Short mmCIF file of C-alpha atoms and ligand atoms in Angstrom, two decimals:
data_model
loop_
_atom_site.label_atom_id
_atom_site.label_comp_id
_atom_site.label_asym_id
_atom_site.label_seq_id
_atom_site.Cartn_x
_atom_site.Cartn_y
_atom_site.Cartn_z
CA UNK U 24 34.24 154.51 -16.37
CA UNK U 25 36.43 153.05 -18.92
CA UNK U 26 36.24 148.88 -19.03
CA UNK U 27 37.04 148.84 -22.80
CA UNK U 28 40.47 146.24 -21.43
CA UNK U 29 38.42 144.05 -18.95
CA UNK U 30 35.74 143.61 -21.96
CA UNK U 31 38.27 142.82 -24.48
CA UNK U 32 40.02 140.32 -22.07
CA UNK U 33 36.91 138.66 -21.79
CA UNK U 34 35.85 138.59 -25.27
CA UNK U 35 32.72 141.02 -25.13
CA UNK U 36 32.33 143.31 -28.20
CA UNK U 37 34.24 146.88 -27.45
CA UNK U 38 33.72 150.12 -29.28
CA UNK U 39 37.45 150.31 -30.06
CA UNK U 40 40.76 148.48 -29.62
CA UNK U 41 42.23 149.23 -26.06
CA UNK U 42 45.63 149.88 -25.67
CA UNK U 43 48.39 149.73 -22.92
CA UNK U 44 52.39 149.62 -22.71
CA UNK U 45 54.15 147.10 -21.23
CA UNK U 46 56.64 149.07 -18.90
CA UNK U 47 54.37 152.08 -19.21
CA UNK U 48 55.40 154.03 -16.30
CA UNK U 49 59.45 154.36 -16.62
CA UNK U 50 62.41 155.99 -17.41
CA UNK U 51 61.47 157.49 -21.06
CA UNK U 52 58.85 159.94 -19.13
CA UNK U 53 60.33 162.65 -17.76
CA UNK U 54 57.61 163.19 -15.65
CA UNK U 55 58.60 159.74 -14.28
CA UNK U 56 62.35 160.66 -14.00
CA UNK U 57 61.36 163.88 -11.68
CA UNK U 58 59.92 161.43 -8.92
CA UNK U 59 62.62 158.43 -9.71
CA UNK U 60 65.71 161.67 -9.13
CA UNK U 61 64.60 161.98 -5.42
CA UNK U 62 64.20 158.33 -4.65
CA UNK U 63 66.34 154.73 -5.55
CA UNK U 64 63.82 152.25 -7.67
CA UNK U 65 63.48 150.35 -4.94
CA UNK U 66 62.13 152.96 -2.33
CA UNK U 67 59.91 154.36 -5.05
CA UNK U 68 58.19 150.68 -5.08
CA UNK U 69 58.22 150.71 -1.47
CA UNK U 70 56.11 154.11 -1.12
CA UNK U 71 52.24 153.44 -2.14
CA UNK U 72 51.90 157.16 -2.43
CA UNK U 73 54.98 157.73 -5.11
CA UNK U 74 54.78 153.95 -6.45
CA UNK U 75 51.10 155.56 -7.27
CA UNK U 76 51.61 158.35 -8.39
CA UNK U 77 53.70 157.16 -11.28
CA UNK U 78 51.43 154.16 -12.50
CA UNK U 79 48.95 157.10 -12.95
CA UNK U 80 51.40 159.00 -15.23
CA UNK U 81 50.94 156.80 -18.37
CA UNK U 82 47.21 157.63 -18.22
CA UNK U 83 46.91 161.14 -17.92
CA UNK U 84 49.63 161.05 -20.09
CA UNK U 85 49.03 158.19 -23.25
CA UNK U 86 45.22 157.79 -22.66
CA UNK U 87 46.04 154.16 -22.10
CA UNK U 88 42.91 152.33 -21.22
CA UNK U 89 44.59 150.31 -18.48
CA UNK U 90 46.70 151.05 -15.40
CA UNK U 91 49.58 148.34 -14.58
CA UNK U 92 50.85 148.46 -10.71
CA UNK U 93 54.34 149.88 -10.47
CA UNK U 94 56.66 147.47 -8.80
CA UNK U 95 58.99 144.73 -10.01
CA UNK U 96 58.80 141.05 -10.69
CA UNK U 97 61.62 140.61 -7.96
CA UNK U 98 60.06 142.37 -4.92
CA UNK U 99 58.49 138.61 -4.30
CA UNK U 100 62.52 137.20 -4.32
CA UNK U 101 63.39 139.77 -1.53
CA UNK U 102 60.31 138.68 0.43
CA UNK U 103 61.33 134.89 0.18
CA UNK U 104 64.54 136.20 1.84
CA UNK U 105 66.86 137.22 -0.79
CA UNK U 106 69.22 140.52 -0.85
CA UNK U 107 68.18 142.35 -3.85
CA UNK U 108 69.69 145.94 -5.16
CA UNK U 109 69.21 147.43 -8.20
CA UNK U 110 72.63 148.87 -9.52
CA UNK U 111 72.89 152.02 -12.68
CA UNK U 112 74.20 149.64 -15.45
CA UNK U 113 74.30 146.29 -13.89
CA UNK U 114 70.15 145.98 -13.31
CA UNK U 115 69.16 143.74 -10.56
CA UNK U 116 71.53 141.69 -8.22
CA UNK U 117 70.32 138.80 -6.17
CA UNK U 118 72.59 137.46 -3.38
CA UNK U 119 73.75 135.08 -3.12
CA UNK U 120 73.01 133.04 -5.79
CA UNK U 121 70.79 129.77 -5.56
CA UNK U 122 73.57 127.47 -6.52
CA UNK U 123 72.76 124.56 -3.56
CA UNK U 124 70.03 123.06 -1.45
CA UNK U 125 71.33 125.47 1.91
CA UNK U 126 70.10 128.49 0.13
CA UNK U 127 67.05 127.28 -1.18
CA UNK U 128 66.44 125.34 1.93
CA UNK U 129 66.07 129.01 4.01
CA UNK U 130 63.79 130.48 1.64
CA UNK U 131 60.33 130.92 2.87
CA UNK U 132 56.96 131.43 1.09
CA UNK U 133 55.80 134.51 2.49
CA UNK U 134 52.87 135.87 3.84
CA UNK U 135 51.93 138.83 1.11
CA UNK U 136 50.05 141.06 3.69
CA UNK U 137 52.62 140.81 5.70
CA UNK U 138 55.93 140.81 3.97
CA UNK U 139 54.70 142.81 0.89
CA UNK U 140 51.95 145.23 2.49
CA UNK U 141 53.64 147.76 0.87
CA UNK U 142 52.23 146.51 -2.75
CA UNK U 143 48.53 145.63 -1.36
CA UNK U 144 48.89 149.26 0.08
CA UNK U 145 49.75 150.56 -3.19
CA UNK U 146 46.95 148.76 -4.88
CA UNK U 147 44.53 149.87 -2.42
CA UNK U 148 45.46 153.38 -2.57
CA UNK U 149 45.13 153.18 -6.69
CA UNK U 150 41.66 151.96 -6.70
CA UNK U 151 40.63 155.02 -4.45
CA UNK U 152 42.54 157.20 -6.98
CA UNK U 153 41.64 156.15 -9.92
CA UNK U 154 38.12 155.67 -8.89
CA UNK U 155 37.38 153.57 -12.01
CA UNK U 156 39.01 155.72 -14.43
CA UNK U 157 40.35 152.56 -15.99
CA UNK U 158 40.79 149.24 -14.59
CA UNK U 159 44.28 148.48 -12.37
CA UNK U 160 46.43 145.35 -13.50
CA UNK U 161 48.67 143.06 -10.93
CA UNK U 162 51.26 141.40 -11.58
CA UNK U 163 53.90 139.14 -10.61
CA UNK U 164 56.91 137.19 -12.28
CA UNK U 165 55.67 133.71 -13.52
CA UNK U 166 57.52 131.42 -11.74
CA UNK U 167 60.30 130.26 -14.21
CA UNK U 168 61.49 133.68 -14.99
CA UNK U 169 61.36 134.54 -11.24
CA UNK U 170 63.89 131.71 -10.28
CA UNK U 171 66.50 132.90 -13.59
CA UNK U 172 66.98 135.86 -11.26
CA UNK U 173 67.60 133.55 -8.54
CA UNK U 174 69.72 131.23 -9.73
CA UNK U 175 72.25 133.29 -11.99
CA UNK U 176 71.88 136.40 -9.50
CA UNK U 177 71.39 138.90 -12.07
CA UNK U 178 70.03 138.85 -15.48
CA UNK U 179 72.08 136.55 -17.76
CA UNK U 180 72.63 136.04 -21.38
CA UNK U 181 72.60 131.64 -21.83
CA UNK U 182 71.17 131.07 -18.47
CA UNK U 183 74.00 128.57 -18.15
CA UNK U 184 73.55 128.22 -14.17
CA UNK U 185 69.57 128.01 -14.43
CA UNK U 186 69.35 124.83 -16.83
CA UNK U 187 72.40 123.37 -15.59
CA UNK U 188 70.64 123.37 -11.97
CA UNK U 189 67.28 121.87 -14.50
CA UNK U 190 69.67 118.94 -16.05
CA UNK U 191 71.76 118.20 -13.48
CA UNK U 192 69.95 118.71 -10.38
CA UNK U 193 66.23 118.37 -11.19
CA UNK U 194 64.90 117.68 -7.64
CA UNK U 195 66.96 121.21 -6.60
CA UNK U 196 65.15 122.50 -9.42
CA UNK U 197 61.48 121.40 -8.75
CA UNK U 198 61.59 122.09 -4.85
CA UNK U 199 62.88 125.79 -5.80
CA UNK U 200 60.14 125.57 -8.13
CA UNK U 201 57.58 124.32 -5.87
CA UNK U 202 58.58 127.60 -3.47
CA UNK U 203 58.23 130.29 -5.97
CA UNK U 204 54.79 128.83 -7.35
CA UNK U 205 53.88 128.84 -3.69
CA UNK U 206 54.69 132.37 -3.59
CA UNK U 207 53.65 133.38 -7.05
CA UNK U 208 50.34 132.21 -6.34
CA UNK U 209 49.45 133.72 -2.63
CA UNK U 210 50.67 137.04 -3.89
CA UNK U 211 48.57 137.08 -6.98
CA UNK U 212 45.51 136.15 -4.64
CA UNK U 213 46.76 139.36 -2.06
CA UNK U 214 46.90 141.73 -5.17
CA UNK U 215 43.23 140.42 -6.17
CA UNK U 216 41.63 140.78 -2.67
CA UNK U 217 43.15 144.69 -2.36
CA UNK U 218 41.57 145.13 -5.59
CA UNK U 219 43.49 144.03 -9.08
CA UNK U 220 41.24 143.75 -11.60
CA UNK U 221 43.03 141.68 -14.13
CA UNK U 222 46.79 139.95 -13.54
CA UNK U 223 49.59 139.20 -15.68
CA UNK U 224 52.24 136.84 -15.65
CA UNK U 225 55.52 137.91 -17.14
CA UNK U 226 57.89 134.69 -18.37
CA UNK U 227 60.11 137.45 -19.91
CA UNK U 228 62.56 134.35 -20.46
CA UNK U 229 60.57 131.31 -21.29
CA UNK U 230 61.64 131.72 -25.33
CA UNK U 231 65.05 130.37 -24.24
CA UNK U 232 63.32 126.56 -24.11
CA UNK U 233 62.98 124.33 -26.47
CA UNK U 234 59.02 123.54 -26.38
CA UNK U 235 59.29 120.13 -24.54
CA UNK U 236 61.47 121.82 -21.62
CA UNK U 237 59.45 124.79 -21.99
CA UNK U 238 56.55 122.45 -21.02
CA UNK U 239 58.30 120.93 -18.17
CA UNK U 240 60.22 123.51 -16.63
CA UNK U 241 58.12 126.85 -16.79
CA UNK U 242 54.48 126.05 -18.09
CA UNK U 243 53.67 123.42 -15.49
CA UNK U 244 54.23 125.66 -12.69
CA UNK U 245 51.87 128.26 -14.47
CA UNK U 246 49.03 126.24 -14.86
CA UNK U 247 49.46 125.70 -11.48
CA UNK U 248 49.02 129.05 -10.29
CA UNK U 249 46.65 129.66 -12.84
CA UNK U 250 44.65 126.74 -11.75
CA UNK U 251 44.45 127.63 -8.05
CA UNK U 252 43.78 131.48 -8.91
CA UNK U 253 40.56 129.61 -10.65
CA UNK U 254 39.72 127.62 -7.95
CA UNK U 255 40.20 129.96 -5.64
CA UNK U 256 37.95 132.64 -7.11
CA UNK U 257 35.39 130.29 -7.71
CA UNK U 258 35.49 128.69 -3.97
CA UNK U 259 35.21 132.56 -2.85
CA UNK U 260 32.77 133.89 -5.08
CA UNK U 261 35.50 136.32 -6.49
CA UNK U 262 33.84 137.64 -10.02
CA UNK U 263 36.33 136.21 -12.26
CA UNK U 264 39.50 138.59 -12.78
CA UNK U 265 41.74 137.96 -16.57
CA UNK U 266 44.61 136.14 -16.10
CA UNK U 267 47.24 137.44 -19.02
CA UNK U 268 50.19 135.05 -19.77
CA UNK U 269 52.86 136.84 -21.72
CA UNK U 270 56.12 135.09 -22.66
CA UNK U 271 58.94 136.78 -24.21
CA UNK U 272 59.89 134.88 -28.01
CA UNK U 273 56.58 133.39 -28.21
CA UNK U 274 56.56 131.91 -31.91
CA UNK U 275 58.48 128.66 -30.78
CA UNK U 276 55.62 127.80 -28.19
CA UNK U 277 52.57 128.56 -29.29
CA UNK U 278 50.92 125.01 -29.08
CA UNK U 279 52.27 125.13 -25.56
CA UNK U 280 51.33 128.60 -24.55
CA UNK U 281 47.34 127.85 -25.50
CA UNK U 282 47.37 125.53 -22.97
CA UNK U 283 48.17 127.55 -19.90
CA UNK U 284 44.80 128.06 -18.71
CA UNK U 285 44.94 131.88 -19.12
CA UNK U 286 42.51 134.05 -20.80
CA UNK U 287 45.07 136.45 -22.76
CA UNK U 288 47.84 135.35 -24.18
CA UNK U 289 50.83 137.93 -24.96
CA UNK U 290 52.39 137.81 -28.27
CA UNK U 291 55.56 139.28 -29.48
CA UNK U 292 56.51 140.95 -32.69
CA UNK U 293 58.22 137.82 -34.24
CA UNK U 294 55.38 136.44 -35.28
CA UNK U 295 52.26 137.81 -37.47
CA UNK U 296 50.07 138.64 -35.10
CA UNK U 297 47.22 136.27 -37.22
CA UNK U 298 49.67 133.64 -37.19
CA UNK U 299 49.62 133.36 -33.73
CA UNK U 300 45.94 133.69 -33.55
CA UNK U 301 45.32 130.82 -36.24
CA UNK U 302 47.90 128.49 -34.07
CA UNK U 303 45.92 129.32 -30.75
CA UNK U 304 42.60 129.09 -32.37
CA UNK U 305 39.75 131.03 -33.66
CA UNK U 306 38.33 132.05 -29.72
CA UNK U 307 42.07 133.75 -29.25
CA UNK U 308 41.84 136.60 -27.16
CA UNK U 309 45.74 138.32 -27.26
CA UNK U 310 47.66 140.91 -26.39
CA UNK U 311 50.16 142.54 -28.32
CA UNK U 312 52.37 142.94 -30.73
CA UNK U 313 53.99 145.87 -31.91
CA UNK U 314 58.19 145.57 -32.00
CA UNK U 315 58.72 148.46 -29.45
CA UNK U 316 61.76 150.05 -31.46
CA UNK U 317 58.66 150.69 -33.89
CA UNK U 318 58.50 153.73 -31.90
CA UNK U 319 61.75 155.04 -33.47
CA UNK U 320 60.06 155.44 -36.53
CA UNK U 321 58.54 158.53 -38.47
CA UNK U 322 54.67 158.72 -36.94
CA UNK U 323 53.44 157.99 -40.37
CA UNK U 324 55.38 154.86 -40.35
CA UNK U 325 53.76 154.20 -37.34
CA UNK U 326 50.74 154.38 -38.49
CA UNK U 327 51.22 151.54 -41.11
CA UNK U 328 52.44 148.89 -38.65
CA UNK U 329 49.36 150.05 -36.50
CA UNK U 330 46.48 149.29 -39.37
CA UNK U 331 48.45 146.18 -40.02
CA UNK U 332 48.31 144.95 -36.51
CA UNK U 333 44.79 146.17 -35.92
CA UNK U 334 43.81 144.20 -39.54
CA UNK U 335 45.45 141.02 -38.72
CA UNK U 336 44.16 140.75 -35.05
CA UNK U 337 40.63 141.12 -36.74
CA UNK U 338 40.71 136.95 -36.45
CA UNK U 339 40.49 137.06 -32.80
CA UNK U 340 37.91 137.05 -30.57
CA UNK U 341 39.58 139.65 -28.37
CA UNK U 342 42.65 141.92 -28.80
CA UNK U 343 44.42 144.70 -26.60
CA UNK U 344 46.69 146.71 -28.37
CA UNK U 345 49.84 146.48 -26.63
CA UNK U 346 53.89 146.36 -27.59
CA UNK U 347 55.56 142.97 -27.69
CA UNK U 348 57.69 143.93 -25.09
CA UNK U 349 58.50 146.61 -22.92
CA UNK U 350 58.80 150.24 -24.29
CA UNK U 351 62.80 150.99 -23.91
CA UNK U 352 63.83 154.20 -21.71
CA UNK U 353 65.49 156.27 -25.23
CA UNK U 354 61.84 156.30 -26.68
CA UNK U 355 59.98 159.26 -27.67
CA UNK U 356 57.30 159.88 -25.36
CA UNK U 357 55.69 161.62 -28.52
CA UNK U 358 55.49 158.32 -30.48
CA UNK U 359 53.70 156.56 -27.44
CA UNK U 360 50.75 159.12 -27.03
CA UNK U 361 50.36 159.05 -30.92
CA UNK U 362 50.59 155.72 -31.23
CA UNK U 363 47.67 155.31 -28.08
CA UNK U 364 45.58 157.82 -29.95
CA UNK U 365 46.25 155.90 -33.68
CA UNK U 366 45.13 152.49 -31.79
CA UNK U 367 41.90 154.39 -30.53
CA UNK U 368 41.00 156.30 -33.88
CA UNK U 369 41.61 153.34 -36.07
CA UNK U 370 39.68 150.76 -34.31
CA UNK U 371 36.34 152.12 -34.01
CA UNK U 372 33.69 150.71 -35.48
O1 1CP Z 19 66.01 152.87 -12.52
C1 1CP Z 19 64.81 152.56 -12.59
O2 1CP Z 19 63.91 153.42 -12.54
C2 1CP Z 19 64.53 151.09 -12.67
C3 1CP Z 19 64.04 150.59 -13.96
C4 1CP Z 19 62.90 149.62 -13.70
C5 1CP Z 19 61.53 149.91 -13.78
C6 1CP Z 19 60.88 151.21 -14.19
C7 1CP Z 19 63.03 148.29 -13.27
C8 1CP Z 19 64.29 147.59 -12.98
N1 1CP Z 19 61.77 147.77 -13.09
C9 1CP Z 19 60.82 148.71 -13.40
C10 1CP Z 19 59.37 148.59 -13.28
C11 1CP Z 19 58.70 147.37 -13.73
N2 1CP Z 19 59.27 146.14 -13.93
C12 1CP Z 19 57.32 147.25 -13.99
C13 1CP Z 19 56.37 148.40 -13.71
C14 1CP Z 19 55.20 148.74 -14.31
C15 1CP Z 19 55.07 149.09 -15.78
O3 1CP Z 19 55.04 148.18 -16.62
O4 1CP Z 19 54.87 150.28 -16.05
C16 1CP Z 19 57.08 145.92 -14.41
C17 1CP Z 19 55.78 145.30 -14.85
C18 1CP Z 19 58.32 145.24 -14.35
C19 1CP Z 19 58.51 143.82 -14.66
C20 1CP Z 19 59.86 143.27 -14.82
N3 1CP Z 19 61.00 143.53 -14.10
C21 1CP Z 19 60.19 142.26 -15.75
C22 1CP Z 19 59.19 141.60 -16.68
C23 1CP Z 19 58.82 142.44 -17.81
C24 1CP Z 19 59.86 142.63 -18.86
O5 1CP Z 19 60.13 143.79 -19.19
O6 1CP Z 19 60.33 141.62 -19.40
C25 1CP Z 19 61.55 141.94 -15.59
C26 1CP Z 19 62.34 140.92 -16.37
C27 1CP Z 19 62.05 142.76 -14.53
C28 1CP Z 19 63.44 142.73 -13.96
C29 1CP Z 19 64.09 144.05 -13.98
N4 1CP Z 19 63.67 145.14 -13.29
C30 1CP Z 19 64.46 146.23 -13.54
C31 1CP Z 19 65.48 145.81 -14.44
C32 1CP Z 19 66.58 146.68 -14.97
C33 1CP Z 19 65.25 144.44 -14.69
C34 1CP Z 19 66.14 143.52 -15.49
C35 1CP Z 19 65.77 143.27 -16.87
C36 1CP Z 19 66.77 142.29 -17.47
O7 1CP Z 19 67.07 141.26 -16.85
O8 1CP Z 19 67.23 142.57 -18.58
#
């Protein structure tokens, strides 16, 4: 029984640093690649036995001390009644594009058990295979990033279309807004009662604000899932389960960011990681921060940026190793499981 992540999330003395990868389970494991070659992405999220299967790779394989659901931030966006495909080189495409109040008028907030079973399935199935091996994180797309995808239809470089829907057409903008949180917030509470034992929310795009807008056009819908998640637990006598708010660029929006309401906070590599802590104050538990082309370098080099990390996050009053964004498909799997076991070796007391 490893619980070396849920203690560090909430702030309890562990005997070592735990460690997991963002976009653990994916394309630079071959082991991942054999499963992904007989299926498309989005049938491999849709079968709990092989969406499973390959969020236990990364811990039989890295000795990460934390699983992380495999599935995608957009499987929510289909549910609300959106095409989605996921093409070679293009990445996702969401159709058609949330341009006018039609389309976001026939969106729907759907029922997660019902519409998603597939990923309460999958969660299910994960706590009877893991059998408490190491805890199993949910997830879901904080609402912001979510609607990007919706509104430009694919991923997008100046996210022209998203804030010209925010200045031009704010009431578009918050009844979209108003759906998604709707949406965000029943699945997180679906993935909780089949069994999640900590959540995070990914705003992969929320460094493209400035910090007021960032304030009024992604964080207020967070603390508003986070605040129901709270208030729902507590009303249900759910044990408390860590919320983690990561958001990509973070050094911009720090003030803002400590005020979410969650108990982690992800932090990217632009920023010393005791910066961040010092900005978000002395009871900081984060998550982070290692720049994941790190992983290109000689192990040795490794190692440095490792001690560094681990010395700087010595401020907090709870750290999980982690990169500050997702490890990229070229990486060498070799880095990954010596940079897990550097995390581990270094760290203990
Ligand atoms: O061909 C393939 O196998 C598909 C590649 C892939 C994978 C492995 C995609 C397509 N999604 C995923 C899995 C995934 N996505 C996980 C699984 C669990 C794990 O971490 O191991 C998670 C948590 C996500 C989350 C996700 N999807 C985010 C947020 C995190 C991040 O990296 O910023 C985002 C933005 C997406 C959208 C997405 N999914 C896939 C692609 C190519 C994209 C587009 C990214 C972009 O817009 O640049």
């Amino acid at each position: 029984m490893n619980d070396t992540f849920l203690k560090a999330c909430r702030g309890e003395k562990t005997e070592y640093t735990p460690i997991w990868i963002m976009r653990q389970a994916g394309r630079y494991l071959p082991q991942y690649q054999k499963v992904r070659g007989k299926v498309d992405f989005l049938t491999l999220c849709k079968t709990p036995e092989l969406a499973a299967e390959v969020t236990i790779q990364p811990i039989d394989i890295l000795k990460v001390d934390a699983a992380i659901l495999f599935s995608d931030i957009l499987i929510p966006v289909e549910a609300m009644g959106m095409d989605l495909e996921f093409h070679e080189k293009k990445g996702p495409v969401l159709s058609p594009a949330l341009r006018d109040e039609g389309t976001v008028k026939k969106l729907s907030v759907p029922d997660p058990e019902d519409k998603m079973k597939f990923v309460m399935d999958t969660i299910r199935l994960l706590r009877k295979e893991l059998a408490g091996r190491v805890p199993l994180i949910g997830f879901s797309g904080a609402p912001f990033t979510t609607a990007t995808y919706m509104i430009e239809g694919s991923t997008s470089k100046n996210f022209l279309n998203t804030k010209r829907m925010i200045f031009q057409s704010p009431d578009l903008y918050r009844s979209l807004m108003d759906k998604i949180t709707a949406t965000v917030t029943e699945y997180l509470k679906a993935q909780i009662k089949a069994g999640a034992q900590a959540v995070q929310l990914f705003d992969t795009w929320g460094g493209i604000f400035s910090p007021q807008d960032f304030r009024d056009y992604a964080l207020s819908y967070v603390k508003k899932v986070i605040t129901e998640l709270k208030t729902w637990q507590h009303s249900e006598k759910i044990p408390p389960v860590p919320i983690i708010y990561f958001v990509g660029e973070t050094a911009g929006l720090l003030e803002e960011i400590k005020t979410s309401g969650a108990d982690v906070h992800g932090i990217d590599w632009r920023i010393n990681l005791d910066d961040a802590i010092k900005r978000i104050g002395s009871n900081a538990i984060v998550q982070g921060n290692l720049d994941p082309i790190a992983l290109f370098l000689p192990q040795n080099k490794i190692e440095q940026r490792v001690k560094d990390i681990l010395g700087r996050a010595s401020s907090a009053q709870g750290h999980i190793f982690n990169l500050g964004h997702g490890v990229l498909p070229e990486t060498p799997p070799d880095n990954v499981i010596a940079l897990v076991e550097m995390v581990h070796n270094y760290s203990r007391k």
